[in-house]
Amino acid sequence: MTKGRGPFGLVLRRCLGLATLPTLLATLLAWWLAPRSEGEPLAAAAAAEPWVALPLLCAAAICTLATAGFWPMFAQGRPGADMVRRLHPRRLQGGGRAIAAALVAQALLTTAVLLPLLPAIGAPAKANAQVTATADRDVLLPGDGSVGELAFTVPAGRTYRAVTIRPLAGAPADGLVPTRLHLHGDDGALSEHEIAVDDSLQVFQLRFAPRPLRHFRLVRNGGTVPLLFPPGSVTVQLDAAHPTWANALLLVLVLLLPSWLALGLGCLCGRAAALPTTATVVAALLFVATVGELGPAASALRRVLRGEWLLGESLFASLTGGGVLRTGLPLLLVGCAAMFVASRVQPWRRR
Amino acid sequence: MASAVTLRRLRTGLGLACAAGALTLQPPSLAPLATLATWLARPALMPFAWRAFDEARHHGSIDEQFARAQQVMRLLPTWSEGYLVFAVGFLTARHDPAASADERTDDAWRRLQLALAWLEAARVDAGRREESLLQSLAMLPVAALASEPGLAERLRPHGGAAGMADRYLAQLEARFPAAALREQRTFQLPGVAAALLGNGQRQAALLVLQQAIERSHDVRDRLLAEEWRQRLQEVAAHLAGEPQDLTAVFADRRLEALHPFLR
C-alpha cells in the first residue's frame, strides 16, 4: 500500500479535514464568550471551564464520529468493507490504526487549541504541585477543646511551602467564638500566622519557608466552633512550579481517554451493528465520559485552569485517591478490553 | 396586465417601506430572544452550573466561587435573593492570614466593588425585582464593613457604609414607596450622620439629623416616634453646641454609631 494511504494516514487526514474548521470556530467562540476581567481583576480562570471545554469537546466529537463513519470496519454493511478486509486481513482490519489516527488528530487539535487559549483567558502561567495530607487518627476538633490538635502526614522526600485547609464547621458548643488554629511542624511552629474559622468551607492558606516535611499539626488555640477535616480538606503545596504549557500537554493526554473508550467500544459494537447504532454508542459514551464527568477529563481541565499540576500526587496516591490515574485507569482498561474482544470476535453476518 | 404588474410592484414597494419604517421606529431587540434562549437552555444547563458551583466551593478559590455563582444567576435571573446570598458570601469570605492590614482592606474594597457592580448590572432589566436588588445593594456595604473593619477608612469619602446604603434606600423609597421602607430609612439616618461626622462634615450631619427628626413624624408607632425624635433632638442640640444631658442617648444602642462623636 502507498505510504500515507493506509488506515492511519487516511483517517488522520479525514479527521483533520473535518474537525479543524469547526474546532477553530469553537475556539474563537470560547475566547469571545469566556468571562474575562475588565478593570478590577477577578482571578477565576477556572470559571471559564464550560467555554474552554467547548472546542475540546468539538474536536473530540468530530474526530471520533468521523472515524466511526469513515473507516468501514466500524459498522456492518459499509461500502468498501470487502476491499478493506482483503487489504487488511489482520484481526482488527485496520481499526486499531484508525483509532490511533483519530487520537493523534484530536491530540494535535486540542494542543493547538489549549496552548493559545489558556493564556488568553487568564489561566495561571505556572502550575503548582500539591498533595493531599492524610490525617493520622482524628479528623474532628471538637468545640469543647477535648482534642487540642490534629496530626497529618504528607509524602516524605519532597519540599513543601504551604498548607491549605478547608474544614467543615459544626454548631458551636457555647456561643459563637471562631476556632483559632496554629500550624506546627516537626520542630515548632511552621507559620507565625493564626487563622480563625467560624464557617464551613472557608479556605485558608498558611505559607512558610520551603522545607522538607513529613508530619504537621493543626493546634487549636481557643474557640467554640467544632471543625471536621474530611479527606481532601487539607492539602500541601510543593515547592515546585511547572509551566502551564507542560500541564496543558498532560491534559491533552487525559482528554484522549474518553475518545479511546468511545472508539474502543464503538469498534466492538461495529462487529454486529450498523452505523447509526455505532455512532450513537460512540456519541453517548463520549458525552458521558466528558460532560457527564465519568473519568478524569473535566476535573483535569479544572485543575489546569486553577494552576494545579496534574502529576502532583505520587503514583500510589493518584491510584488510590481521587487523582487522574484513579479515574482514568478504568476508561483505559475498558477501552483496551473492548479492543481485545473486538479483535477476537468475527463480524456478525446477516443471513 | 400592465396595470396589475404596476399594482403588485407598488404593493411590494409600500410593504418594504412600511417594514423599513417599522424597523427604524422600533428597532428589534435581541434581549427577548436571549431571554427565550436562556429559558430553553436552563433545564439542560442548571444541573451542570450548580454542580460546578458546588465543586468550586469545595476546591476552588473565592473568586472562582463568585464567578460560578454569576453563571448560576445568569440562568436564574428571577431569583432575587440569590444575588444577595452569593454577594454576601463573596464579601464575608475570610482573608489570607498572612496578608497585611492594607492588603486585607484592598481585597475587601475590591470585592465590594465587584459585588456592587454585579447587582447594579442586574438592576438594568430587573423590572419589579429591582426593589429586592436595591434592598440587597443597601446591605452590601454594611456587610462588607462588618467583615473587614479596616474598610471604614476607605468608605469614609463615600459617606461610610451607612451613607452608601442610604443612597440605595433613597432610590428604593423613590421608586417603590412604602411606609415600612420609609421607616427603615428613617431609623438608619443616624448611621449616615455618624459617617458624615467621621468625615468632618458637621453641618451635613446636622442636616441629616434634621431630616431624620422630620421623618420621625411618619413613623406609625407614635410612642416609638416620640421617643426617637426626642433622642435625635438631644443629639442635634449637642452637636449644635447646646449643653444637653445625653444619658438616654448613650443608653440607646440604635444610636451607637453616634456615640464616639458625642463624648
PDB file of C-alpha atoms in Angstrom, chain A residues 52-159:
ATOM      1  CA  VAL A  52     -12.780  26.123  27.207  1.00  0.00           C
ATOM      2  CA  ALA A  53     -14.425  22.687  27.121  1.00  0.00           C
ATOM      3  CA  LEU A  54     -16.440  23.669  24.040  1.00  0.00           C
ATOM      4  CA  PRO A  55     -13.646  23.441  21.404  1.00  0.00           C
ATOM      5  CA  LEU A  56     -12.111  20.437  23.163  1.00  0.00           C
ATOM      6  CA  LEU A  57     -15.420  18.587  23.045  1.00  0.00           C
ATOM      7  CA  CYS A  58     -15.933  19.719  19.468  1.00  0.00           C
ATOM      8  CA  ALA A  59     -12.568  18.251  18.391  1.00  0.00           C
ATOM      9  CA  ALA A  60     -13.173  15.000  20.285  1.00  0.00           C
ATOM     10  CA  ALA A  61     -16.702  14.534  18.931  1.00  0.00           C
ATOM     11  CA  ILE A  62     -15.801  15.225  15.303  1.00  0.00           C
ATOM     12  CA  CYS A  63     -12.671  13.063  15.363  1.00  0.00           C
ATOM     13  CA  THR A  64     -14.421  10.072  16.931  1.00  0.00           C
ATOM     14  CA  LEU A  65     -17.596  10.279  14.865  1.00  0.00           C
ATOM     15  CA  ALA A  66     -15.661  10.936  11.659  1.00  0.00           C
ATOM     16  CA  THR A  67     -13.562   7.839  12.318  1.00  0.00           C
ATOM     17  CA  ALA A  68     -16.602   5.702  13.042  1.00  0.00           C
ATOM     18  CA  GLY A  69     -18.295   6.952   9.900  1.00  0.00           C
ATOM     19  CA  PHE A  70     -15.245   6.849   7.638  1.00  0.00           C
ATOM     20  CA  TRP A  71     -13.478   3.598   8.378  1.00  0.00           C
ATOM     21  CA  PRO A  72     -15.701   0.817   7.001  1.00  0.00           C
ATOM     22  CA  MET A  73     -14.923  -1.721   9.728  1.00  0.00           C
ATOM     23  CA  PHE A  74     -16.657   0.331  12.445  1.00  0.00           C
ATOM     24  CA  ALA A  75     -20.087  -0.789  11.240  1.00  0.00           C
ATOM     25  CA  GLN A  76     -21.810  -3.512   9.281  1.00  0.00           C
ATOM     26  CA  GLY A  77     -22.640  -3.119   5.630  1.00  0.00           C
ATOM     27  CA  ARG A  78     -20.421  -0.157   4.892  1.00  0.00           C
ATOM     28  CA  PRO A  79     -19.242   0.450   1.313  1.00  0.00           C
ATOM     29  CA  GLY A  80     -15.613  -0.547   0.810  1.00  0.00           C
ATOM     30  CA  ALA A  81     -15.634  -3.047   3.673  1.00  0.00           C
ATOM     31  CA  ASP A  82     -14.806  -6.026   1.450  1.00  0.00           C
ATOM     32  CA  MET A  83     -11.841  -4.244  -0.088  1.00  0.00           C
ATOM     33  CA  VAL A  84     -10.524  -3.214   3.332  1.00  0.00           C
ATOM     34  CA  ARG A  85     -10.941  -6.787   4.518  1.00  0.00           C
ATOM     35  CA  ARG A  86      -8.776  -8.005   1.621  1.00  0.00           C
ATOM     36  CA  LEU A  87      -6.153  -5.294   2.112  1.00  0.00           C
ATOM     37  CA  HIS A  88      -6.032  -5.636   5.911  1.00  0.00           C
ATOM     38  CA  PRO A  89      -6.583  -9.254   6.728  1.00  0.00           C
ATOM     39  CA  ARG A  90      -5.484  -8.837  10.360  1.00  0.00           C
ATOM     40  CA  ARG A  91      -7.931  -9.250  13.203  1.00  0.00           C
ATOM     41  CA  LEU A  92      -8.970  -5.585  13.600  1.00  0.00           C
ATOM     42  CA  GLN A  93      -8.764  -4.913   9.860  1.00  0.00           C
ATOM     43  CA  GLY A  94      -7.119  -1.520  10.307  1.00  0.00           C
ATOM     44  CA  GLY A  95      -9.435  -0.493  13.155  1.00  0.00           C
ATOM     45  CA  GLY A  96      -6.573  -0.099  15.611  1.00  0.00           C
ATOM     46  CA  ARG A  97      -4.635   2.177  13.300  1.00  0.00           C
ATOM     47  CA  ALA A  98      -7.778   4.144  12.508  1.00  0.00           C
ATOM     48  CA  ILE A  99      -8.342   4.731  16.224  1.00  0.00           C
ATOM     49  CA  ALA A 100      -4.697   5.739  16.664  1.00  0.00           C
ATOM     50  CA  ALA A 101      -5.094   8.246  13.832  1.00  0.00           C
ATOM     51  CA  ALA A 102      -8.253   9.688  15.387  1.00  0.00           C
ATOM     52  CA  LEU A 103      -6.463  10.112  18.709  1.00  0.00           C
ATOM     53  CA  VAL A 104      -3.453  11.732  17.071  1.00  0.00           C
ATOM     54  CA  ALA A 105      -5.721  14.129  15.178  1.00  0.00           C
ATOM     55  CA  GLN A 106      -7.561  15.001  18.387  1.00  0.00           C
ATOM     56  CA  ALA A 107      -4.267  15.476  20.240  1.00  0.00           C
ATOM     57  CA  LEU A 108      -2.979  17.825  17.534  1.00  0.00           C
ATOM     58  CA  LEU A 109      -6.168  19.865  17.556  1.00  0.00           C
ATOM     59  CA  THR A 110      -6.512  20.079  21.337  1.00  0.00           C
ATOM     60  CA  THR A 111      -2.859  21.066  21.684  1.00  0.00           C
ATOM     61  CA  ALA A 112      -3.372  23.779  19.096  1.00  0.00           C
ATOM     62  CA  VAL A 113      -6.464  24.953  20.990  1.00  0.00           C
ATOM     63  CA  LEU A 114      -5.094  24.857  24.534  1.00  0.00           C
ATOM     64  CA  LEU A 115      -1.700  26.464  24.055  1.00  0.00           C
ATOM     65  CA  PRO A 116      -3.046  29.864  22.916  1.00  0.00           C
ATOM     66  CA  LEU A 117      -6.417  29.710  24.696  1.00  0.00           C
ATOM     67  CA  LEU A 118      -5.132  29.129  28.234  1.00  0.00           C
ATOM     68  CA  PRO A 119      -3.091  32.354  28.435  1.00  0.00           C
ATOM     69  CA  ALA A 120      -5.803  34.219  26.542  1.00  0.00           C
ATOM     70  CA  ILE A 121      -8.440  33.518  29.220  1.00  0.00           C
ATOM     71  CA  GLY A 122      -6.037  34.305  32.058  1.00  0.00           C
ATOM     72  CA  ALA A 123      -5.062  30.831  33.259  1.00  0.00           C
ATOM     73  CA  PRO A 124      -2.126  30.916  35.718  1.00  0.00           C
ATOM     74  CA  ALA A 125       1.236  30.947  33.959  1.00  0.00           C
ATOM     75  CA  LYS A 126       2.654  28.392  36.384  1.00  0.00           C
ATOM     76  CA  ALA A 127       1.168  25.137  37.647  1.00  0.00           C
ATOM     77  CA  ASN A 128       1.873  24.294  41.267  1.00  0.00           C
ATOM     78  CA  ALA A 129       2.019  20.762  42.515  1.00  0.00           C
ATOM     79  CA  GLN A 130       0.092  19.817  45.617  1.00  0.00           C
ATOM     80  CA  VAL A 131      -0.605  16.656  47.588  1.00  0.00           C
ATOM     81  CA  THR A 132      -3.415  15.698  49.916  1.00  0.00           C
ATOM     82  CA  ALA A 133      -2.427  15.341  53.564  1.00  0.00           C
ATOM     83  CA  THR A 134      -3.746  12.302  55.426  1.00  0.00           C
ATOM     84  CA  ALA A 135      -4.998  12.594  58.980  1.00  0.00           C
ATOM     85  CA  ASP A 136      -3.081  10.352  61.370  1.00  0.00           C
ATOM     86  CA  ARG A 137      -6.013   9.495  63.622  1.00  0.00           C
ATOM     87  CA  ASP A 138      -8.774  12.025  64.395  1.00  0.00           C
ATOM     88  CA  VAL A 139     -10.378  14.291  61.828  1.00  0.00           C
ATOM     89  CA  LEU A 140     -12.562  16.220  64.287  1.00  0.00           C
ATOM     90  CA  LEU A 141     -11.581  19.122  66.522  1.00  0.00           C
ATOM     91  CA  PRO A 142     -14.480  19.369  68.998  1.00  0.00           C
ATOM     92  CA  GLY A 143     -15.665  22.805  70.072  1.00  0.00           C
ATOM     93  CA  ASP A 144     -15.270  21.946  73.771  1.00  0.00           C
ATOM     94  CA  GLY A 145     -11.488  21.686  73.475  1.00  0.00           C
ATOM     95  CA  SER A 146     -11.294  17.987  74.435  1.00  0.00           C
ATOM     96  CA  VAL A 147      -8.953  17.436  71.479  1.00  0.00           C
ATOM     97  CA  GLY A 148      -6.231  20.051  71.233  1.00  0.00           C
ATOM     98  CA  GLU A 149      -4.664  19.217  67.890  1.00  0.00           C
ATOM     99  CA  LEU A 150      -4.888  17.098  64.760  1.00  0.00           C
ATOM    100  CA  ALA A 151      -1.874  15.450  63.147  1.00  0.00           C
ATOM    101  CA  PHE A 152      -1.384  14.979  59.402  1.00  0.00           C
ATOM    102  CA  THR A 153       1.165  13.163  57.285  1.00  0.00           C
ATOM    103  CA  VAL A 154       2.471  14.027  53.829  1.00  0.00           C
ATOM    104  CA  PRO A 155       4.737  12.027  51.487  1.00  0.00           C
ATOM    105  CA  ALA A 156       8.365  12.238  52.573  1.00  0.00           C
ATOM    106  CA  GLY A 157      11.313  13.348  50.475  1.00  0.00           C
ATOM    107  CA  ARG A 158       9.716  16.430  48.978  1.00  0.00           C
ATOM    108  CA  THR A 159       9.937  20.134  49.769  1.00  0.00           C
TER     109      THR A 159
END
